[in-house]
PDB file of C-alpha atoms and ligand atoms in Angstrom:
ATOM      1  CA  MET A   8     -18.589  73.598 153.060  1.00 38.00           C
ATOM      2  CA  LEU A   9     -18.069  74.450 149.391  1.00 42.00           C
ATOM      3  CA  PRO A  10     -20.242  77.646 149.222  1.00 42.00           C
ATOM      4  CA  CYS A  11     -18.469  78.921 152.284  1.00 41.00           C
ATOM      5  CA  PHE A  12     -15.121  78.455 150.589  1.00 41.00           C
ATOM      6  CA  LEU A  13     -16.357  80.252 147.448  1.00 41.00           C
ATOM      7  CA  ILE A  14     -17.544  83.211 149.476  1.00 41.00           C
ATOM      8  CA  LEU A  15     -14.096  83.489 150.954  1.00 43.00           C
ATOM      9  CA  ILE A  16     -12.234  83.192 147.693  1.00 42.00           C
ATOM     10  CA  SER A  17     -14.483  85.237 145.366  1.00 43.00           C
ATOM     11  CA  PRO A  18     -13.438  88.683 146.593  1.00 43.00           C
ATOM     12  CA  LEU A  19      -9.820  87.674 146.035  1.00 43.00           C
ATOM     13  CA  PHE A  20     -10.685  86.403 142.574  1.00 41.00           C
ATOM     14  CA  CYS A  21     -12.555  89.581 141.664  1.00 39.00           C
ATOM     15  CA  PHE A  22      -9.758  91.733 143.001  1.00 42.00           C
ATOM     16  CA  SER A  23      -7.334  89.948 140.726  1.00 41.00           C
ATOM     17  CA  CYS A  24      -9.667  90.392 137.714  1.00 38.00           C
ATOM     18  CA  LEU A  25      -9.762  94.090 138.470  1.00 42.00           C
ATOM     19  CA  LEU A  26      -5.995  94.141 138.525  1.00 46.00           C
ATOM     20  CA  MET A  27      -5.756  92.247 135.251  1.00 46.00           C
ATOM     21  CA  LEU A  28      -8.313  94.260 133.284  1.00 45.00           C
ATOM     22  CA  PRO A  29      -6.881  97.784 133.379  1.00 47.00           C
ATOM     23  CA  LEU A  30      -3.495  96.693 132.114  1.00 51.00           C
ATOM     24  CA  GLY A  31      -5.026  95.560 128.854  1.00 51.00           C
ATOM     25  CA  LEU A  32      -7.488  98.450 128.685  1.00 57.00           C
ATOM     26  CA  LEU A  33      -5.216 101.263 129.742  1.00 74.00           C
ATOM     27  CA  CYS A  34      -2.103 100.365 127.832  1.00 88.00           C
ATOM     28  CA  PRO A  35      -1.907 102.978 125.052  1.00 90.00           C
ATOM     29  CA  SER A  36      -1.938 101.643 121.519  1.00 88.00           C
ATOM     30  CA  LEU A  37       1.531 101.432 119.948  1.00 90.00           C
ATOM     31  CA  CYS A  38       2.984 100.971 123.428  1.00 93.00           C
ATOM     32  CA  VAL A  39       3.879  97.769 125.204  1.00 93.00           C
ATOM     33  CA  CYS A  40       3.024  97.509 128.884  1.00 91.00           C
ATOM     34  CA  MET A  41       5.539  95.062 130.225  1.00 87.00           C
ATOM     35  CA  ASP A  42       4.042  95.084 133.696  1.00 84.00           C
ATOM     36  CA  TYR A  43       2.009  97.544 135.729  1.00 80.00           C
ATOM     37  CA  HIS A  44       4.949  99.861 136.129  1.00 92.00           C
ATOM     38  CA  THR A  45       6.891  99.770 132.876  1.00 94.00           C
ATOM     39  CA  ILE A  46       5.594 101.146 129.596  1.00 95.00           C
ATOM     40  CA  ASP A  47       7.571 101.065 126.392  1.00 96.00           C
ATOM     41  CA  CYS A  48       6.520 103.423 123.585  1.00 96.00           C
ATOM     42  CA  ARG A  49       9.889 103.681 121.841  1.00 97.00           C
ATOM     43  CA  ASP A  50      10.428 103.898 118.067  1.00 97.00           C
ATOM     44  CA  GLN A  51       6.776 104.440 117.129  1.00 96.00           C
ATOM     45  CA  GLY A  52       6.922 107.833 115.399  1.00 95.00           C
ATOM     46  CA  LEU A  53       4.536 109.216 118.024  1.00 96.00           C
ATOM     47  CA  PRO A  54       3.861 112.981 117.618  1.00 96.00           C
ATOM     48  CA  SER A  55       2.975 113.283 121.319  1.00 95.00           C
ATOM     49  CA  LEU A  56       2.887 111.201 124.446  1.00 94.00           C
ATOM     50  CA  PRO A  57      -0.267 109.052 124.624  1.00 92.00           C
ATOM     51  CA  SER A  58      -2.870 110.756 126.806  1.00 87.00           C
ATOM     52  CA  SER A  59      -3.372 107.997 129.339  1.00 86.00           C
ATOM     53  CA  PHE A  60      -1.295 105.308 130.968  1.00 86.00           C
ATOM     54  CA  PRO A  61      -1.847 102.942 133.857  1.00 87.00           C
ATOM     55  CA  LEU A  62      -1.773 105.368 136.765  1.00 86.00           C
ATOM     56  CA  ASP A  63       1.021 103.702 138.647  1.00 88.00           C
ATOM     57  CA  VAL A  64       3.544 103.852 135.805  1.00 93.00           C
ATOM     58  CA  ARG A  65       7.062 104.126 137.159  1.00 95.00           C
ATOM     59  CA  LYS A  66       9.167 103.691 134.069  1.00 96.00           C
ATOM     60  CA  LEU A  67       8.115 105.399 130.846  1.00 96.00           C
ATOM     61  CA  LEU A  68      10.239 104.780 127.769  1.00 97.00           C
ATOM     62  CA  ALA A  69       9.400 107.069 124.860  1.00 97.00           C
ATOM     63  CA  ALA A  70      12.721 107.546 123.059  1.00 98.00           C
ATOM     64  CA  ASN A  71      12.998 107.886 119.272  1.00 98.00           C
ATOM     65  CA  ASN A  72       9.623 109.474 118.545  1.00 97.00           C
ATOM     66  CA  ASN A  73       8.615 112.971 117.365  1.00 97.00           C
ATOM     67  CA  ILE A  74       7.184 114.166 120.663  1.00 97.00           C
ATOM     68  CA  GLN A  75       7.113 117.977 120.754  1.00 96.00           C
ATOM     69  CA  THR A  76       6.022 118.734 124.309  1.00 95.00           C
ATOM     70  CA  ILE A  77       5.963 117.173 127.729  1.00 95.00           C
ATOM     71  CA  PRO A  78       2.345 117.636 128.913  1.00 93.00           C
ATOM     72  CA  ALA A  79       2.481 120.195 131.758  1.00 91.00           C
ATOM     73  CA  ASP A  80       0.292 117.914 133.923  1.00 91.00           C
ATOM     74  CA  LEU A  81       2.206 114.668 133.281  1.00 92.00           C
ATOM     75  CA  PHE A  82       3.573 114.462 136.819  1.00 92.00           C
ATOM     76  CA  LEU A  83       0.278 115.527 138.365  1.00 91.00           C
ATOM     77  CA  PHE A  84      -1.261 112.299 137.085  1.00 90.00           C
ATOM     78  CA  TYR A  85       1.795 110.081 137.101  1.00 92.00           C
ATOM     79  CA  GLY A  86       3.520 111.173 140.287  1.00 91.00           C
ATOM     80  CA  ASP A  87       5.068 107.716 140.747  1.00 93.00           C
ATOM     81  CA  LEU A  88       7.313 108.153 137.709  1.00 95.00           C
ATOM     82  CA  LEU A  89      10.897 107.298 138.576  1.00 96.00           C
ATOM     83  CA  TYR A  90      12.308 106.960 135.114  1.00 97.00           C
ATOM     84  CA  LEU A  91      11.435 109.068 132.062  1.00 97.00           C
ATOM     85  CA  ASP A  92      13.224 108.545 128.782  1.00 98.00           C
ATOM     86  CA  LEU A  93      12.392 111.117 126.084  1.00 98.00           C
ATOM     87  CA  LYS A  94      15.681 110.842 124.257  1.00 98.00           C
ATOM     88  CA  ASN A  95      15.702 111.677 120.534  1.00 98.00           C
ATOM     89  CA  ASN A  96      12.383 113.502 120.229  1.00 98.00           C
ATOM     90  CA  SER A  97      11.449 117.016 119.052  1.00 97.00           C
ATOM     91  CA  LEU A  98      11.150 118.904 122.324  1.00 97.00           C
ATOM     92  CA  THR A  99      11.958 122.603 121.896  1.00 97.00           C
ATOM     93  CA  SER A 100      11.032 123.883 125.353  1.00 96.00           C
ATOM     94  CA  ILE A 101       9.934 122.810 128.797  1.00 95.00           C
ATOM     95  CA  GLU A 102       6.792 124.510 130.004  1.00 92.00           C
ATOM     96  CA  GLU A 103       6.955 126.127 133.423  1.00 89.00           C
ATOM     97  CA  GLY A 104       5.751 123.831 136.199  1.00 91.00           C
ATOM     98  CA  THR A 105       6.091 120.641 134.137  1.00 94.00           C
ATOM     99  CA  PHE A 106       8.254 119.008 136.810  1.00 94.00           C
ATOM    100  CA  SER A 107       6.408 120.501 139.764  1.00 92.00           C
ATOM    101  CA  SER A 108       5.095 117.151 141.066  1.00 90.00           C
ATOM    102  CA  SER A 109       8.081 115.072 140.068  1.00 92.00           C
ATOM    103  CA  SER A 110       9.407 114.535 143.565  1.00 93.00           C
ATOM    104  CA  ARG A 111      10.133 110.829 142.934  1.00 95.00           C
ATOM    105  CA  LEU A 112      11.872 111.140 139.586  1.00 97.00           C
ATOM    106  CA  LEU A 113      15.383 109.668 139.605  1.00 97.00           C
ATOM    107  CA  TYR A 114      16.311 109.492 135.941  1.00 98.00           C
ATOM    108  CA  LEU A 115      15.482 111.955 133.176  1.00 98.00           C
ATOM    109  CA  ASP A 116      16.787 111.676 129.641  1.00 98.00           C
ATOM    110  CA  LEU A 117      16.060 114.642 127.369  1.00 98.00           C
ATOM    111  CA  SER A 118      19.120 114.207 125.166  1.00 98.00           C
ATOM    112  CA  TYR A 119      18.866 114.493 121.358  1.00 98.00           C
ATOM    113  CA  ASN A 120      16.078 117.058 121.404  1.00 98.00           C
ATOM    114  CA  ASN A 121      15.923 120.703 120.337  1.00 97.00           C
ATOM    115  CA  LEU A 122      15.901 122.476 123.695  1.00 98.00           C
ATOM    116  CA  THR A 123      17.405 125.965 123.504  1.00 97.00           C
ATOM    117  CA  GLN A 124      17.276 127.247 127.079  1.00 96.00           C
ATOM    118  CA  LEU A 125      16.801 126.210 130.692  1.00 97.00           C
ATOM    119  CA  GLU A 126      14.895 128.619 132.933  1.00 95.00           C
ATOM    120  CA  ALA A 127      15.435 129.211 136.641  1.00 95.00           C
ATOM    121  CA  GLY A 128      14.231 126.353 138.833  1.00 93.00           C
ATOM    122  CA  VAL A 129      12.911 124.273 135.930  1.00 95.00           C
ATOM    123  CA  PHE A 130      13.770 121.006 137.749  1.00 95.00           C
ATOM    124  CA  LYS A 131      13.358 122.459 141.246  1.00 92.00           C
ATOM    125  CA  SER A 132      10.788 119.889 142.433  1.00 93.00           C
ATOM    126  CA  ALA A 133      12.657 116.906 141.014  1.00 95.00           C
ATOM    127  CA  GLU A 134      14.837 116.992 144.070  1.00 94.00           C
ATOM    128  CA  LYS A 135      15.630 113.249 144.014  1.00 96.00           C
ATOM    129  CA  LEU A 136      16.953 113.334 140.459  1.00 97.00           C
ATOM    130  CA  VAL A 137      20.184 111.349 140.144  1.00 98.00           C
ATOM    131  CA  LYS A 138      20.870 111.527 136.420  1.00 98.00           C
ATOM    132  CA  LEU A 139      19.920 114.332 134.029  1.00 98.00           C
ATOM    133  CA  SER A 140      20.821 113.979 130.356  1.00 98.00           C
ATOM    134  CA  LEU A 141      20.601 117.128 128.258  1.00 98.00           C
ATOM    135  CA  GLY A 142      23.328 116.302 125.747  1.00 98.00           C
ATOM    136  CA  ASN A 143      22.856 116.884 122.014  1.00 98.00           C
ATOM    137  CA  ASN A 144      20.301 119.660 122.280  1.00 98.00           C
ATOM    138  CA  ASN A 145      20.648 123.268 121.099  1.00 98.00           C
ATOM    139  CA  LEU A 146      21.050 124.844 124.533  1.00 98.00           C
ATOM    140  CA  SER A 147      22.574 128.302 124.447  1.00 97.00           C
ATOM    141  CA  GLN A 148      21.214 129.708 127.713  1.00 96.00           C
ATOM    142  CA  VAL A 149      21.275 127.987 131.072  1.00 97.00           C
ATOM    143  CA  HIS A 150      20.015 130.150 133.927  1.00 96.00           C
ATOM    144  CA  ASP A 151      22.159 130.504 137.082  1.00 94.00           C
ATOM    145  CA  ALA A 152      19.365 128.773 139.013  1.00 95.00           C
ATOM    146  CA  ALA A 153      18.477 126.127 136.399  1.00 96.00           C
ATOM    147  CA  PHE A 154      19.742 123.290 138.625  1.00 96.00           C
ATOM    148  CA  GLU A 155      18.373 124.742 141.853  1.00 95.00           C
ATOM    149  CA  ASN A 156      17.513 122.118 144.479  1.00 95.00           C
ATOM    150  CA  LEU A 157      19.066 119.165 142.639  1.00 97.00           C
ATOM    151  CA  ASN A 158      20.933 118.056 145.739  1.00 96.00           C
ATOM    152  CA  SER A 159      21.013 114.372 144.774  1.00 97.00           C
ATOM    153  CA  LEU A 160      22.117 114.838 141.180  1.00 97.00           C
ATOM    154  CA  GLN A 161      25.185 112.751 140.439  1.00 97.00           C
ATOM    155  CA  VAL A 162      25.357 112.847 136.666  1.00 97.00           C
ATOM    156  CA  LEU A 163      24.775 115.908 134.468  1.00 97.00           C
ATOM    157  CA  GLU A 164      25.221 115.810 130.715  1.00 97.00           C
ATOM    158  CA  LEU A 165      25.400 119.125 128.862  1.00 97.00           C
ATOM    159  CA  ASN A 166      27.649 117.924 126.060  1.00 97.00           C
ATOM    160  CA  ASP A 167      27.112 118.791 122.388  1.00 97.00           C
ATOM    161  CA  ASN A 168      24.986 121.867 122.840  1.00 98.00           C
ATOM    162  CA  ASN A 169      25.389 125.473 121.769  1.00 98.00           C
ATOM    163  CA  LEU A 170      26.785 126.864 125.028  1.00 97.00           C
ATOM    164  CA  GLN A 171      29.259 129.719 124.772  1.00 96.00           C
ATOM    165  CA  SER A 172      29.302 130.293 128.516  1.00 95.00           C
ATOM    166  CA  LEU A 173      27.857 128.831 131.692  1.00 96.00           C
ATOM    167  CA  SER A 174      27.664 130.370 135.131  1.00 94.00           C
ATOM    168  CA  VAL A 175      29.605 128.486 137.777  1.00 94.00           C
ATOM    169  CA  THR A 176      26.790 129.419 140.179  1.00 94.00           C
ATOM    170  CA  ALA A 177      24.577 126.911 138.329  1.00 95.00           C
ATOM    171  CA  LEU A 178      27.086 124.098 138.914  1.00 96.00           C
ATOM    172  CA  LYS A 179      27.859 124.956 142.531  1.00 93.00           C
ATOM    173  CA  GLU A 180      24.256 124.058 143.445  1.00 89.00           C
ATOM    174  CA  LEU A 181      25.008 120.417 142.662  1.00 96.00           C
ATOM    175  CA  LYS A 182      26.332 119.062 145.927  1.00 94.00           C
ATOM    176  CA  SER A 183      26.354 115.369 144.944  1.00 96.00           C
ATOM    177  CA  LEU A 184      27.753 115.803 141.448  1.00 97.00           C
ATOM    178  CA  ARG A 185      30.147 113.039 140.425  1.00 97.00           C
ATOM    179  CA  THR A 186      30.131 113.120 136.653  1.00 97.00           C
ATOM    180  CA  ILE A 187      29.628 115.946 134.202  1.00 97.00           C
ATOM    181  CA  ARG A 188      29.921 116.270 130.442  1.00 97.00           C
ATOM    182  CA  LEU A 189      30.661 119.679 128.961  1.00 96.00           C
ATOM    183  CA  GLU A 190      32.455 118.785 125.725  1.00 95.00           C
ATOM    184  CA  GLY A 191      31.129 119.634 122.280  1.00 96.00           C
ATOM    185  CA  ASN A 192      30.087 123.204 123.092  1.00 96.00           C
ATOM    186  CA  PRO A 193      31.428 126.345 121.386  1.00 96.00           C
ATOM    187  CA  TRP A 194      32.806 127.843 124.622  1.00 96.00           C
ATOM    188  CA  ILE A 195      34.350 131.289 124.176  1.00 94.00           C
ATOM    189  CA  CYS A 196      37.660 131.707 126.032  1.00 90.00           C
ATOM    190  CA  ASP A 197      37.065 135.188 127.380  1.00 88.00           C
ATOM    191  CA  CYS A 198      37.019 136.510 130.916  1.00 87.00           C
ATOM    192  CA  ASP A 199      33.411 135.263 131.376  1.00 85.00           C
ATOM    193  CA  PHE A 200      34.795 131.780 130.811  1.00 91.00           C
ATOM    194  CA  ALA A 201      37.571 132.251 133.388  1.00 91.00           C
ATOM    195  CA  ASN A 202      35.420 131.162 136.341  1.00 91.00           C
ATOM    196  CA  LEU A 203      34.242 128.052 134.495  1.00 93.00           C
ATOM    197  CA  PHE A 204      37.852 127.328 133.556  1.00 92.00           C
ATOM    198  CA  PHE A 205      38.902 127.443 137.226  1.00 91.00           C
ATOM    199  CA  TRP A 206      35.879 125.309 138.198  1.00 94.00           C
ATOM    200  CA  ILE A 207      36.760 122.707 135.543  1.00 93.00           C
ATOM    201  CA  ASP A 208      40.359 122.748 136.719  1.00 91.00           C
ATOM    202  CA  GLU A 209      39.294 122.026 140.296  1.00 93.00           C
ATOM    203  CA  ASN A 210      36.708 119.396 139.263  1.00 94.00           C
ATOM    204  CA  SER A 211      38.574 117.728 136.418  1.00 92.00           C
ATOM    205  CA  ASN A 212      38.071 114.307 138.071  1.00 93.00           C
ATOM    206  CA  LYS A 213      34.334 114.687 137.396  1.00 94.00           C
ATOM    207  CA  LEU A 214      34.673 115.196 133.654  1.00 93.00           C
ATOM    208  CA  GLN A 215      33.587 111.972 132.018  1.00 87.00           C
ATOM    209  CA  LYS A 216      35.615 112.616 128.866  1.00 85.00           C
ATOM    210  CA  GLY A 217      38.417 114.494 130.574  1.00 81.00           C
ATOM    211  CA  VAL A 218      39.576 118.062 130.094  1.00 85.00           C
ATOM    212  CA  GLU A 219      41.262 116.972 126.851  1.00 86.00           C
ATOM    213  CA  GLU A 220      37.925 116.853 125.041  1.00 90.00           C
ATOM    214  CA  ILE A 221      36.849 120.410 125.868  1.00 93.00           C
ATOM    215  CA  GLN A 222      37.706 123.188 123.487  1.00 93.00           C
ATOM    216  CA  CYS A 223      37.082 126.899 123.593  1.00 93.00           C
ATOM    217  CA  ILE A 224      37.196 129.510 120.883  1.00 93.00           C
ATOM    218  CA  LEU A 225      39.747 132.316 121.006  1.00 88.00           C
ATOM    219  CA  GLU A 226      39.767 134.719 118.072  1.00 86.00           C
ATOM    220  CA  ASP A 227      38.239 132.158 115.675  1.00 87.00           C
ATOM    221  CA  ARG A 228      40.712 129.503 116.745  1.00 90.00           C
ATOM    222  CA  LYS A 229      39.724 126.404 118.705  1.00 92.00           C
ATOM    223  CA  ILE A 230      41.961 125.730 121.662  1.00 90.00           C
ATOM    224  CA  PHE A 231      41.997 122.627 123.831  1.00 91.00           C
ATOM    225  CA  LEU A 232      41.486 123.483 127.473  1.00 88.00           C
ATOM    226  CA  HIS A 233      44.597 121.654 128.587  1.00 85.00           C
ATOM    227  CA  GLU A 234      46.645 124.086 126.469  1.00 86.00           C
ATOM    228  CA  LEU A 235      45.455 126.879 128.765  1.00 86.00           C
ATOM    229  CA  SER A 236      46.478 127.601 132.328  1.00 82.00           C
ATOM    230  CA  ASP A 237      45.657 130.035 135.107  1.00 79.00           C
ATOM    231  CA  ILE A 238      48.135 132.422 133.499  1.00 79.00           C
ATOM    232  CA  SER A 239      45.960 132.617 130.373  1.00 78.00           C
ATOM    233  CA  PHE A 240      43.240 134.220 132.498  1.00 80.00           C
ATOM    234  CA  ARG A 241      45.579 136.276 134.699  1.00 78.00           C
ATOM    235  CA  ASN A 242      44.340 139.590 133.372  1.00 76.00           C
ATOM    236  CA  CYS A 243      40.733 138.652 134.138  1.00 76.00           C
ATOM    237  CA  LYS A 244      41.200 138.481 137.890  1.00 65.00           C
ATOM    238  CA  TYR A 245      41.737 142.197 138.160  1.00 59.00           C
ATOM    239  CA  ARG A 246      39.241 143.223 135.544  1.00 53.00           C
ATOM    240  CA  MET A 247      36.255 144.998 137.068  1.00 52.00           C
ATOM    241  CA  SER A 248      32.803 145.238 135.624  1.00 55.00           C
ATOM    242  CA  ILE A 249      31.087 148.627 135.480  1.00 55.00           C
ATOM    243  CA  THR A 250      28.928 147.645 138.461  1.00 58.00           C
ATOM    244  CA  ASP A 251      31.954 146.701 140.578  1.00 57.00           C
ATOM    245  CA  PHE A 252      33.497 150.019 139.600  1.00 54.00           C
ATOM    246  CA  LEU A 253      30.352 151.983 140.525  1.00 62.00           C
ATOM    247  CA  ILE A 254      30.031 150.131 143.840  1.00 64.00           C
ATOM    248  CA  ILE A 255      33.615 150.975 144.721  1.00 59.00           C
ATOM    249  CA  ILE A 256      33.179 154.671 143.818  1.00 61.00           C
ATOM    250  CA  PHE A 257      29.891 154.837 145.680  1.00 66.00           C
ATOM    251  CA  SER A 258      31.253 153.158 148.804  1.00 69.00           C
ATOM    252  CA  GLY A 259      34.280 155.488 148.647  1.00 64.00           C
ATOM    253  CA  VAL A 260      31.999 158.525 148.609  1.00 70.00           C
ATOM    254  CA  ALA A 261      29.817 157.083 151.363  1.00 73.00           C
ATOM    255  CA  VAL A 262      32.842 156.357 153.557  1.00 73.00           C
ATOM    256  CA  SER A 263      34.178 159.915 153.050  1.00 74.00           C
ATOM    257  CA  ILE A 264      30.832 161.496 153.955  1.00 77.00           C
ATOM    258  CA  ALA A 265      30.583 159.262 157.036  1.00 78.00           C
ATOM    259  CA  ALA A 266      34.158 160.218 157.998  1.00 76.00           C
ATOM    260  CA  ILE A 267      33.404 163.957 157.671  1.00 75.00           C
ATOM    261  CA  PHE A 268      30.255 163.652 159.773  1.00 75.00           C
ATOM    262  CA  SER A 269      31.903 161.559 162.462  1.00 79.00           C
ATOM    263  CA  SER A 270      34.921 163.875 162.784  1.00 77.00           C
ATOM    264  CA  PHE A 271      32.558 166.864 162.994  1.00 74.00           C
ATOM    265  CA  PHE A 272      30.582 165.092 165.732  1.00 76.00           C
ATOM    266  CA  LEU A 273      33.784 164.134 167.559  1.00 80.00           C
ATOM    267  CA  ALA A 274      35.159 167.677 167.339  1.00 77.00           C
ATOM    268  CA  THR A 275      31.890 169.116 168.683  1.00 77.00           C
ATOM    269  CA  THR A 276      31.846 166.623 171.554  1.00 73.00           C
ATOM    270  CA  VAL A 277      35.435 167.313 172.489  1.00 71.00           C
ATOM    271  CA  HIS A 278      34.819 171.050 172.257  1.00 73.00           C
ATOM    272  CA  CYS A 279      31.725 170.744 174.457  1.00 66.00           C
ATOM    273  CA  PHE A 280      33.614 168.695 177.057  1.00 64.00           C
ATOM    274  CA  GLN A 281      36.396 171.245 177.097  1.00 71.00           C
ATOM    275  CA  ARG A 282      33.921 174.060 177.661  1.00 68.00           C
ATOM    276  CA  CYS A 283      31.447 172.459 180.050  1.00 62.00           C
ATOM    277  CA  ALA A 284      33.626 170.244 182.232  1.00 59.00           C
ATOM    278  CA  PRO A 285      35.784 172.055 184.811  1.00 54.00           C
ATOM    279  CA  SER A 286      39.393 171.375 183.860  1.00 50.00           C
ATOM    280  CA  LYS A 287      41.599 169.407 186.226  1.00 48.00           C
ATOM    281  CA  GLU A 288      44.383 171.978 186.164  1.00 48.00           C
ATOM    282  CA  GLU A 289      42.017 174.713 187.306  1.00 47.00           C
ATOM    283  CA  ASP A 290      40.779 172.442 190.130  1.00 48.00           C
ATOM    284  CA  GLU A 291      44.359 171.852 191.243  1.00 47.00           C
ATOM    285  CA  ASP A 292      45.093 175.585 191.061  1.00 49.00           C
ATOM    286  CA  ASP A 293      41.996 176.294 193.187  1.00 48.00           C
ATOM    287  CA  ASP A 294      43.268 173.820 195.817  1.00 46.00           C
TER     288      ASP A 294
HETATM  289  C1  LIG B 322      16.480 108.916 116.561  1.00 79.35           C
HETATM  290  O1  LIG B 322      15.299 108.282 116.161  1.00 79.35           O
HETATM  291  C2  LIG B 322      15.245 107.948 114.792  1.00 79.35           C
HETATM  292  C3  LIG B 322      13.896 107.351 114.534  1.00 79.35           C
HETATM  293  O2  LIG B 322      12.880 108.225 114.969  1.00 79.35           O
HETATM  294  C4  LIG B 322      16.379 107.015 114.430  1.00 79.35           C
HETATM  295  O3  LIG B 322      16.372 106.771 113.037  1.00 79.35           O
HETATM  296  C5  LIG B 322      17.701 107.647 114.825  1.00 79.35           C
HETATM  297  O4  LIG B 322      18.768 106.730 114.620  1.00 79.35           O
HETATM  298  C6  LIG B 322      17.674 108.022 116.294  1.00 79.35           C
HETATM  299  N1  LIG B 322      18.892 108.757 116.646  1.00 79.35           N
HETATM  300  C7  LIG B 322      19.542 108.548 117.798  1.00 79.35           C
HETATM  301  C8  LIG B 322      20.745 109.404 118.025  1.00 79.35           C
HETATM  302  O5  LIG B 322      19.196 107.733 118.622  1.00 79.35           O
HETATM  303  C1  LIG B 323      15.740 120.652 115.475  1.00 79.35           C
HETATM  304  O1  LIG B 323      15.458 121.825 114.760  1.00 79.35           O
HETATM  305  C2  LIG B 323      16.120 121.885 113.511  1.00 79.35           C
HETATM  306  C3  LIG B 323      15.848 123.247 112.893  1.00 79.35           C
HETATM  307  O2  LIG B 323      15.123 124.072 113.704  1.00 79.35           O
HETATM  308  C4  LIG B 323      15.604 120.745 112.638  1.00 79.35           C
HETATM  309  O3  LIG B 323      16.280 120.767 111.408  1.00 79.35           O
HETATM  310  C5  LIG B 323      15.883 119.435 113.330  1.00 79.35           C
HETATM  311  O4  LIG B 323      15.324 118.374 112.605  1.00 79.35           O
HETATM  312  C6  LIG B 323      15.282 119.432 114.719  1.00 79.35           C
HETATM  313  N1  LIG B 323      15.714 118.243 115.380  1.00 79.35           N
HETATM  314  C7  LIG B 323      14.868 117.470 116.033  1.00 79.35           C
HETATM  315  C8  LIG B 323      15.471 116.282 116.708  1.00 79.35           C
HETATM  316  O5  LIG B 323      13.672 117.716 116.105  1.00 79.35           O
HETATM  317  C1  LIG B 324      19.544 126.356 117.446  1.00 79.35           C
HETATM  318  O1  LIG B 324      18.864 127.479 117.984  1.00 79.35           O
HETATM  319  C2  LIG B 324      19.043 128.639 117.229  1.00 79.35           C
HETATM  320  C3  LIG B 324      18.319 129.744 117.996  1.00 79.35           C
HETATM  321  O2  LIG B 324      18.709 129.744 119.318  1.00 79.35           O
HETATM  322  C4  LIG B 324      18.455 128.433 115.845  1.00 79.35           C
HETATM  323  O3  LIG B 324      18.663 129.599 115.077  1.00 79.35           O
HETATM  324  C5  LIG B 324      19.127 127.256 115.169  1.00 79.35           C
HETATM  325  O4  LIG B 324      18.504 126.970 113.936  1.00 79.35           O
HETATM  326  C6  LIG B 324      19.023 126.041 116.041  1.00 79.35           C
HETATM  327  N1  LIG B 324      19.781 124.966 115.455  1.00 79.35           N
HETATM  328  C7  LIG B 324      19.307 123.740 115.338  1.00 79.35           C
HETATM  329  C8  LIG B 324      20.206 122.722 114.725  1.00 79.35           C
HETATM  330  O5  LIG B 324      18.177 123.442 115.704  1.00 79.35           O
END
């Protein structure tokens, strides 16, 4: 009776030893593996992310280190990651394709780093992302398509960067957006800013710190956004760029040429009908 029972139970026992072993073995030094899914490597002065983690890590906390890059294959190996906190590190750029397998990621904190630009589609595959923190970086360029595909994103933080302008096209991609932070940037109040101004005006309920906190620079003077109104940008609405101007001239010329050709064609047709078709009056006269 007893051996039989052991045979039944031993696979279970061995399975649980297998489960227990890797946690101890795979947990990177200087990190604490709270359970199979949560790894805490915060405040350790790490110069880079440790090279291996338990494979089914879901929550990776690595804030307050000196990490300079996100390994381009991080999400290839750790595709179950839901939560990645890299706040307060030394990231200066995000390599292309880094987030290409991050289809489960919900929360990404890259605030307090040294990022300077966001390229088109950089988070494209992180389509479940709900919160994206990019505050307190050195961002000066955000591509029109930087937030492409982020249909679930509810919170976007771009505060305290180096942004002088931002295309409204980038923000219009965000269909679920509820909260945004834009304060603490050196926005320039020129006609490029007009569209963002109107967007902010329409979406002021989404601004976490309110419109009151946003300032823009006009001739070396900082102005609070609530001091401005549509009237301040009135002259921008009618201002055309060189391309608009060229398109209008070109379409004008094209329309004129088309008009000349069509009237010529019409005249010829009418002329032909007059000459070829027997006229009604003549018919009546013949009768
Ligand atoms: C960033 O991390 C350092 C330690 O690496 C810490 O002294 C500092 O207070 C942290 N700053 C923020 C804003 O969290
Ligand atoms: C960002 O870069 C500046 C200068 O390039 C440097 O002084 C600063 O320490 C960097 N900040 C972080 C968080 O790495
Ligand atoms: C921000 O980036 C600019 C280049 O885009 C660089 O010259 C400047 O030193 C950076 N500032 C900080 C604080 O890192």
